[in-house]
PDB file of C-alpha atoms and ligand atoms in Angstrom:
ATOM      1  CA  MET A   1      65.551  12.892 115.487  1.00  0.00           C
ATOM      2  CA  PRO A   2      62.209  12.981 117.331  1.00  0.00           C
ATOM      3  CA  GLU A   3      59.247  12.569 115.215  1.00  0.00           C
ATOM      4  CA  LYS A   4      57.819  15.772 113.623  1.00  0.00           C
ATOM      5  CA  THR A   5      54.700  17.409 115.210  1.00  0.00           C
ATOM      6  CA  LEU A   6      51.623  17.951 113.065  1.00  0.00           C
ATOM      7  CA  PHE A   7      52.375  21.639 113.094  1.00  0.00           C
ATOM      8  CA  GLU A   8      55.966  20.976 111.915  1.00  0.00           C
ATOM      9  CA  ARG A   9      54.716  18.757 109.400  1.00  0.00           C
ATOM     10  CA  ILE A  10      52.316  21.585 108.231  1.00  0.00           C
ATOM     11  CA  ALA A  11      55.356  24.066 108.242  1.00  0.00           C
ATOM     12  CA  ASP A  12      57.372  21.522 106.084  1.00  0.00           C
ATOM     13  CA  ARG A  13      54.471  21.514 103.392  1.00  0.00           C
ATOM     14  CA  GLU A  14      54.054  17.742 104.157  1.00  0.00           C
ATOM     15  CA  ILE A  15      50.677  18.391 105.297  1.00  0.00           C
ATOM     16  CA  PRO A  16      48.314  20.775 103.441  1.00  0.00           C
ATOM     17  CA  ALA A  17      46.871  23.847 105.167  1.00  0.00           C
ATOM     18  CA  ASP A  18      45.454  27.280 104.620  1.00  0.00           C
ATOM     19  CA  LEU A  19      48.685  29.120 105.158  1.00  0.00           C
ATOM     20  CA  ILE A  20      48.231  33.035 105.829  1.00  0.00           C
ATOM     21  CA  TRP A  21      51.508  34.176 107.164  1.00  0.00           C
ATOM     22  CA  GLU A  22      55.236  32.668 107.479  1.00  0.00           C
ATOM     23  CA  ASP A  23      58.403  34.128 108.501  1.00  0.00           C
ATOM     24  CA  ASP A  24      61.428  32.985 110.184  1.00  0.00           C
ATOM     25  CA  LEU A  25      59.936  32.296 113.595  1.00  0.00           C
ATOM     26  CA  CYS A  26      56.270  31.208 112.831  1.00  0.00           C
ATOM     27  CA  ILE A  27      53.747  30.231 110.492  1.00  0.00           C
ATOM     28  CA  ALA A  28      49.892  31.006 110.678  1.00  0.00           C
ATOM     29  CA  PHE A  29      47.120  28.826 109.070  1.00  0.00           C
ATOM     30  CA  ARG A  30      43.227  28.711 109.193  1.00  0.00           C
ATOM     31  CA  ASP A  31      41.930  26.196 111.799  1.00  0.00           C
ATOM     32  CA  ILE A  32      40.653  22.964 110.187  1.00  0.00           C
ATOM     33  CA  ASN A  33      37.511  23.335 112.538  1.00  0.00           C
ATOM     34  CA  PRO A  34      36.760  26.932 112.803  1.00  0.00           C
ATOM     35  CA  GLN A  35      35.113  28.164 115.940  1.00  0.00           C
ATOM     36  CA  ALA A  36      34.375  31.765 114.631  1.00  0.00           C
ATOM     37  CA  PRO A  37      34.740  33.406 111.138  1.00  0.00           C
ATOM     38  CA  THR A  38      38.216  33.942 111.767  1.00  0.00           C
ATOM     39  CA  HIS A  39      39.902  31.294 113.525  1.00  0.00           C
ATOM     40  CA  VAL A  40      43.748  31.234 112.679  1.00  0.00           C
ATOM     41  CA  LEU A  41      46.660  29.518 114.587  1.00  0.00           C
ATOM     42  CA  VAL A  42      49.926  31.153 114.757  1.00  0.00           C
ATOM     43  CA  VAL A  43      52.535  28.493 115.546  1.00  0.00           C
ATOM     44  CA  PRO A  44      56.236  29.225 116.128  1.00  0.00           C
ATOM     45  CA  ARG A  45      58.736  27.019 114.175  1.00  0.00           C
ATOM     46  CA  LYS A  46      60.518  25.794 117.342  1.00  0.00           C
ATOM     47  CA  PRO A  47      58.128  22.645 118.602  1.00  0.00           C
ATOM     48  CA  ILE A  48      57.661  23.730 122.136  1.00  0.00           C
ATOM     49  CA  PRO A  49      55.235  21.241 123.357  1.00  0.00           C
ATOM     50  CA  SER A  50      53.177  23.664 125.731  1.00  0.00           C
ATOM     51  CA  LEU A  51      53.210  26.857 127.557  1.00  0.00           C
ATOM     52  CA  ASP A  52      54.591  24.836 130.376  1.00  0.00           C
ATOM     53  CA  ASP A  53      57.610  24.160 128.580  1.00  0.00           C
ATOM     54  CA  LEU A  54      58.467  27.561 127.737  1.00  0.00           C
ATOM     55  CA  SER A  55      61.932  28.901 128.945  1.00  0.00           C
ATOM     56  CA  GLU A  56      63.319  32.309 129.173  1.00  0.00           C
ATOM     57  CA  GLU A  57      64.806  32.339 125.898  1.00  0.00           C
ATOM     58  CA  ASP A  58      61.493  31.700 124.401  1.00  0.00           C
ATOM     59  CA  GLY A  59      60.106  34.996 125.415  1.00  0.00           C
ATOM     60  CA  PRO A  60      61.025  36.651 122.152  1.00  0.00           C
ATOM     61  CA  ILE A  61      59.243  34.068 120.422  1.00  0.00           C
ATOM     62  CA  VAL A  62      56.149  34.397 122.173  1.00  0.00           C
ATOM     63  CA  GLY A  63      56.036  37.973 121.995  1.00  0.00           C
ATOM     64  CA  HIS A  64      56.512  37.542 118.201  1.00  0.00           C
ATOM     65  CA  LEU A  65      53.345  35.537 117.957  1.00  0.00           C
ATOM     66  CA  PHE A  66      51.298  38.237 119.439  1.00  0.00           C
ATOM     67  CA  LEU A  67      52.484  40.811 117.141  1.00  0.00           C
ATOM     68  CA  VAL A  68      51.655  38.132 114.342  1.00  0.00           C
ATOM     69  CA  ALA A  69      48.355  37.618 115.544  1.00  0.00           C
ATOM     70  CA  LYS A  70      47.552  41.387 115.821  1.00  0.00           C
ATOM     71  CA  THR A  71      48.749  42.108 112.097  1.00  0.00           C
ATOM     72  CA  ILE A  72      46.546  39.361 111.085  1.00  0.00           C
ATOM     73  CA  ALA A  73      43.665  40.780 113.103  1.00  0.00           C
ATOM     74  CA  LYS A  74      44.036  43.789 111.207  1.00  0.00           C
ATOM     75  CA  LYS A  75      44.086  42.165 107.663  1.00  0.00           C
ATOM     76  CA  GLU A  76      41.170  40.329 108.607  1.00  0.00           C
ATOM     77  CA  GLY A  77      39.230  43.244 109.468  1.00  0.00           C
ATOM     78  CA  LEU A  78      38.771  42.528 113.126  1.00  0.00           C
ATOM     79  CA  SER A  79      38.050  45.926 113.985  1.00  0.00           C
ATOM     80  CA  ASN A  80      35.215  45.033 116.628  1.00  0.00           C
ATOM     81  CA  GLY A  81      37.994  43.029 118.468  1.00  0.00           C
ATOM     82  CA  TYR A  82      39.009  39.223 118.816  1.00  0.00           C
ATOM     83  CA  ARG A  83      40.731  36.941 121.099  1.00  0.00           C
ATOM     84  CA  THR A  84      43.939  35.199 121.303  1.00  0.00           C
ATOM     85  CA  VAL A  85      44.176  32.146 123.536  1.00  0.00           C
ATOM     86  CA  PHE A  86      46.985  29.458 124.476  1.00  0.00           C
ATOM     87  CA  ASN A  87      45.297  26.078 125.525  1.00  0.00           C
ATOM     88  CA  CYS A  88      47.675  24.398 128.024  1.00  0.00           C
ATOM     89  CA  GLY A  89      47.153  20.754 128.887  1.00  0.00           C
ATOM     90  CA  SER A  90      44.399  18.579 129.341  1.00  0.00           C
ATOM     91  CA  ASP A  91      42.011  20.825 131.251  1.00  0.00           C
ATOM     92  CA  ALA A  92      42.263  23.311 128.537  1.00  0.00           C
ATOM     93  CA  LEU A  93      41.731  20.636 125.876  1.00  0.00           C
ATOM     94  CA  GLN A  94      45.046  21.237 124.297  1.00  0.00           C
ATOM     95  CA  THR A  95      45.130  18.461 121.596  1.00  0.00           C
ATOM     96  CA  VAL A  96      48.068  19.383 119.571  1.00  0.00           C
ATOM     97  CA  PRO A  97      51.610  18.895 121.657  1.00  0.00           C
ATOM     98  CA  HIS A  98      53.043  22.185 119.736  1.00  0.00           C
ATOM     99  CA  ILE A  99      52.369  25.260 121.141  1.00  0.00           C
ATOM    100  CA  HIS A 100      50.047  27.611 118.996  1.00  0.00           C
ATOM    101  CA  LEU A 101      48.352  30.695 119.305  1.00  0.00           C
ATOM    102  CA  HIS A 102      44.477  30.861 118.497  1.00  0.00           C
ATOM    103  CA  LEU A 103      43.406  33.928 117.303  1.00  0.00           C
ATOM    104  CA  LEU A 104      39.338  34.053 117.126  1.00  0.00           C
ATOM    105  CA  GLY A 105      37.133  36.806 115.827  1.00  0.00           C
ATOM    106  CA  GLY A 106      34.403  37.890 113.533  1.00  0.00           C
ATOM    107  CA  ARG A 107      31.646  37.263 116.073  1.00  0.00           C
ATOM    108  CA  LYS A 108      30.724  38.114 119.529  1.00  0.00           C
ATOM    109  CA  LEU A 109      32.588  35.647 121.549  1.00  0.00           C
ATOM    110  CA  GLY A 110      31.240  34.440 125.086  1.00  0.00           C
ATOM    111  CA  TRP A 111      32.734  34.892 128.405  1.00  0.00           C
ATOM    112  CA  PRO A 112      33.570  32.702 130.520  1.00  0.00           C
ATOM    113  CA  PRO A 113      34.593  30.058 128.138  1.00  0.00           C
ATOM    114  CA  GLY A 114      33.309  26.725 128.150  1.00  0.00           C
TER     115      GLY A 114
HETATM  116  P1  AMP B 201      44.349  22.966 120.795  1.00  0.00           P
HETATM  117  O1  AMP B 201      43.090  22.232 121.110  1.00  0.00           O
HETATM  118  O2  AMP B 201      44.506  23.968 121.583  1.00  0.00           O
HETATM  119  O3  AMP B 201      45.720  22.182 120.953  1.00  0.00           O
HETATM  120  O4  AMP B 201      44.089  23.321 119.219  1.00  0.00           O
HETATM  121  C1  AMP B 201      44.476  22.433 118.192  1.00  0.00           C
HETATM  122  C2  AMP B 201      43.585  23.147 116.849  1.00  0.00           C
HETATM  123  O5  AMP B 201      44.395  22.492 115.778  1.00  0.00           O
HETATM  124  C3  AMP B 201      42.238  22.879 116.821  1.00  0.00           C
HETATM  125  O6  AMP B 201      41.533  23.821 117.023  1.00  0.00           O
HETATM  126  C4  AMP B 201      42.121  21.794 115.564  1.00  0.00           C
HETATM  127  O7  AMP B 201      40.899  22.245 115.011  1.00  0.00           O
HETATM  128  C5  AMP B 201      43.421  22.308 115.000  1.00  0.00           C
HETATM  129  N1  AMP B 201      43.998  21.566 113.820  1.00  0.00           N
HETATM  130  C6  AMP B 201      44.297  20.187 113.985  1.00  0.00           C
HETATM  131  N2  AMP B 201      44.616  19.676 112.797  1.00  0.00           N
HETATM  132  C7  AMP B 201      44.608  20.646 112.136  1.00  0.00           C
HETATM  133  C8  AMP B 201      45.018  20.709 110.425  1.00  0.00           C
HETATM  134  N3  AMP B 201      45.601  19.679 109.802  1.00  0.00           N
HETATM  135  N4  AMP B 201      44.891  21.983 109.798  1.00  0.00           N
HETATM  136  C9  AMP B 201      44.587  23.020 110.736  1.00  0.00           C
HETATM  137  N5  AMP B 201      44.096  22.975 112.156  1.00  0.00           N
HETATM  138  C10 AMP B 201      44.114  22.025 112.570  1.00  0.00           C
END
């Protein structure tokens, strides 16, 4: 068995996190180092390392992550808007090799990102 990723360990309750969503396909929890008043990570249970590793069969999982992000944005009251981000690879500063959708909101976000 390959070693579990950090986010698999959170899903398996081996590492504590502020979990706010759980279903058959994904979990969502608050980022430990939030960059906005709402900063949630939506993470598939399947440990796909990065966007580069997605295959056709993962399409429904990725679609589901966005639908969950939209639902959480509504629950969090982000009626003025929000941003969703997949960082991919070192130039994008991806640090955890288990694909995750950032949901950021609750303040005016800058563009372009740094
Ligand atoms: P990325 O840089 O796109 O790979 O994002 C990884 C994110 O995971 C960062 O925003 C980190 O703050 C966050 N993170 C790392 N460890 C934890 C943890 N134990 N619980 C919650 N968020 C974490």
